[in-house]
């Protein structure tokens, strides 16, 4: 080999339009999954905090199972395993969204629990002593404060889940990595294309970081 | 106090009999009897860890008790925190001011005061706001209504906490060491607001270490030691002529500095 450094900028730029086709899938799977994961996280996070065992234990089991197994195994289970039970195939995008949902849901449950628990006991006592019901105390006093404290961790989880979708190339979803692989198969430009893939992930996650920083700054008024 | 009258024949607003409270194996309150008449100002004194805070926290159900009977504003509280329906009704009629203020940091001063009237009493926003502004004016912080609690001094925060409790038009006010977390120069302004309230005839149960204030404002002083009421009576009697040896030694310790 006359040179082992033959980075071809032209090849890199040429791959971009093709790679961009993967972005809608990456975004759809990550944000779709995260939205559902947030709802799951709220429900299971609060169940986890319950004094009633029949609410708390299922939440603990869910969290441990989905936090303790790889998201790749989860999506393979959903995409290849579940059809055996359901008797029909599952759309790869749906399987991806489901995997992000149950996986991020487990982590978000713990974020919700931590956020709620971080609010000083005196806040709850002040609400109750004013005659607010337990539900009202939670809704107007605990949750708004707890949620603000959850924002950094939720952002962190968002970034992790966005990157996790890269694993879903294995079930054939046309997301960013999958698009890259297909492009490399015909051009053999792995170095250039994977660099572009990495930069596109970085563009997405940096945008999210920036939005979160704005949100955090706004959210911190009066704290 | 001369311009206040306490009708001792009236139905008590707090009626506590043989109340016992345990934290695990720790016996925190022992057969406590306490009766508070409408219009009365009762001050509870005692060393830290004597159970005085626990005692007033039982009155609005922030602490559960294990045995005995407790009636507040004509409603019975059951041992071990049962009957939460009565509990919430009691809490709407009983206000509380905490040592650590416990203002809601995510709400403005005004929203701190209007929250409960709007959500519990279903007051309209305008109505709740009028009440809030009147009360904030009364405690001397009308011009801070748009600020957040963290932007106020400790003394101002505690006065907001007082206004917040008063906005529910309580029939009884509980004070749990309201000046203990304050810098010395801010204690006076909070005590002044409480004096004013006492003068207007509010029924108050106060846990405090401010002995001068206690002597001045109390109709009755209760000394509690290791979960038991050791001595109670008019302030002159308890402070100047304590009958019990424990009261004497407690007072000699707190009054000498």
PDB file of C-alpha atoms in Angstrom, chain A residues 51 120-134 136 139-142 144-145 148 221-223, chain B residues 57 60 62 88 91-92 94-96 98 102-107 112 115-116 119-120 148-150 164-165 168:
ATOM      1  CA  UNK A  51     -46.305   1.826  50.210  1.00  0.00           C
ATOM      2  CA  UNK A 120     -37.928  17.604  51.132  1.00  0.00           C
ATOM      3  CA  UNK A 121     -40.513  16.079  53.426  1.00  0.00           C
ATOM      4  CA  UNK A 122     -41.494  19.553  54.616  1.00  0.00           C
ATOM      5  CA  UNK A 123     -42.986  20.365  51.210  1.00  0.00           C
ATOM      6  CA  UNK A 124     -45.449  17.517  51.498  1.00  0.00           C
ATOM      7  CA  UNK A 125     -46.210  18.434  55.106  1.00  0.00           C
ATOM      8  CA  UNK A 126     -46.831  22.053  54.159  1.00  0.00           C
ATOM      9  CA  UNK A 127     -49.253  21.001  51.418  1.00  0.00           C
ATOM     10  CA  UNK A 128     -51.129  18.564  53.632  1.00  0.00           C
ATOM     11  CA  UNK A 129     -51.273  21.007  56.537  1.00  0.00           C
ATOM     12  CA  UNK A 130     -53.013  23.519  54.244  1.00  0.00           C
ATOM     13  CA  UNK A 131     -55.776  20.991  53.649  1.00  0.00           C
ATOM     14  CA  UNK A 132     -54.666  19.906  50.178  1.00  0.00           C
ATOM     15  CA  UNK A 133     -55.366  16.239  49.505  1.00  0.00           C
ATOM     16  CA  UNK A 134     -52.474  13.868  48.921  1.00  0.00           C
ATOM     17  CA  UNK A 136     -53.303  17.735  45.107  1.00  0.00           C
ATOM     18  CA  UNK A 139     -49.783  17.475  41.593  1.00  0.00           C
ATOM     19  CA  UNK A 140     -49.219  21.085  42.598  1.00  0.00           C
ATOM     20  CA  UNK A 141     -46.217  20.847  44.917  1.00  0.00           C
ATOM     21  CA  UNK A 142     -44.153  17.661  44.630  1.00  0.00           C
ATOM     22  CA  UNK A 144     -43.522  20.394  39.535  1.00  0.00           C
ATOM     23  CA  UNK A 145     -40.438  20.592  41.737  1.00  0.00           C
ATOM     24  CA  UNK A 148     -37.365  20.123  37.336  1.00  0.00           C
ATOM     25  CA  UNK A 221     -36.480  30.167  38.000  1.00  0.00           C
ATOM     26  CA  UNK A 222     -37.489  30.461  41.629  1.00  0.00           C
ATOM     27  CA  UNK A 223     -35.539  27.481  42.847  1.00  0.00           C
TER      28      UNK A 223
ATOM     29  CA  UNK B  57     -47.792  17.655  64.938  1.00  0.00           C
ATOM     30  CA  UNK B  60     -53.033  18.133  62.556  1.00  0.00           C
ATOM     31  CA  UNK B  62     -48.606  14.995  60.629  1.00  0.00           C
ATOM     32  CA  UNK B  88     -58.241  16.469  55.775  1.00  0.00           C
ATOM     33  CA  UNK B  91     -56.297  20.376  58.262  1.00  0.00           C
ATOM     34  CA  UNK B  92     -58.420  22.882  56.374  1.00  0.00           C
ATOM     35  CA  UNK B  94     -55.939  24.214  61.389  1.00  0.00           C
ATOM     36  CA  UNK B  95     -53.020  26.246  60.040  1.00  0.00           C
ATOM     37  CA  UNK B  96     -49.391  25.466  60.678  1.00  0.00           C
ATOM     38  CA  UNK B  98     -42.974  25.332  60.382  1.00  0.00           C
ATOM     39  CA  UNK B 102     -41.543  25.140  53.888  1.00  0.00           C
ATOM     40  CA  UNK B 103     -42.631  27.674  51.307  1.00  0.00           C
ATOM     41  CA  UNK B 104     -43.163  26.292  47.811  1.00  0.00           C
ATOM     42  CA  UNK B 105     -40.003  27.380  45.963  1.00  0.00           C
ATOM     43  CA  UNK B 106     -41.489  26.971  42.478  1.00  0.00           C
ATOM     44  CA  UNK B 107     -44.356  29.385  43.160  1.00  0.00           C
ATOM     45  CA  UNK B 112     -47.909  30.307  47.680  1.00  0.00           C
ATOM     46  CA  UNK B 115     -52.879  27.853  46.181  1.00  0.00           C
ATOM     47  CA  UNK B 116     -54.823  26.274  49.034  1.00  0.00           C
ATOM     48  CA  UNK B 119     -57.774  24.276  45.345  1.00  0.00           C
ATOM     49  CA  UNK B 120     -59.354  23.454  48.699  1.00  0.00           C
ATOM     50  CA  UNK B 148     -40.000  33.819  44.578  1.00  0.00           C
ATOM     51  CA  UNK B 149     -39.355  32.650  48.160  1.00  0.00           C
ATOM     52  CA  UNK B 150     -35.611  32.272  47.582  1.00  0.00           C
ATOM     53  CA  UNK B 164     -50.238  31.363  53.572  1.00  0.00           C
ATOM     54  CA  UNK B 165     -51.668  29.572  56.604  1.00  0.00           C
ATOM     55  CA  UNK B 168     -57.347  29.365  54.769  1.00  0.00           C
TER      56      UNK B 168
END
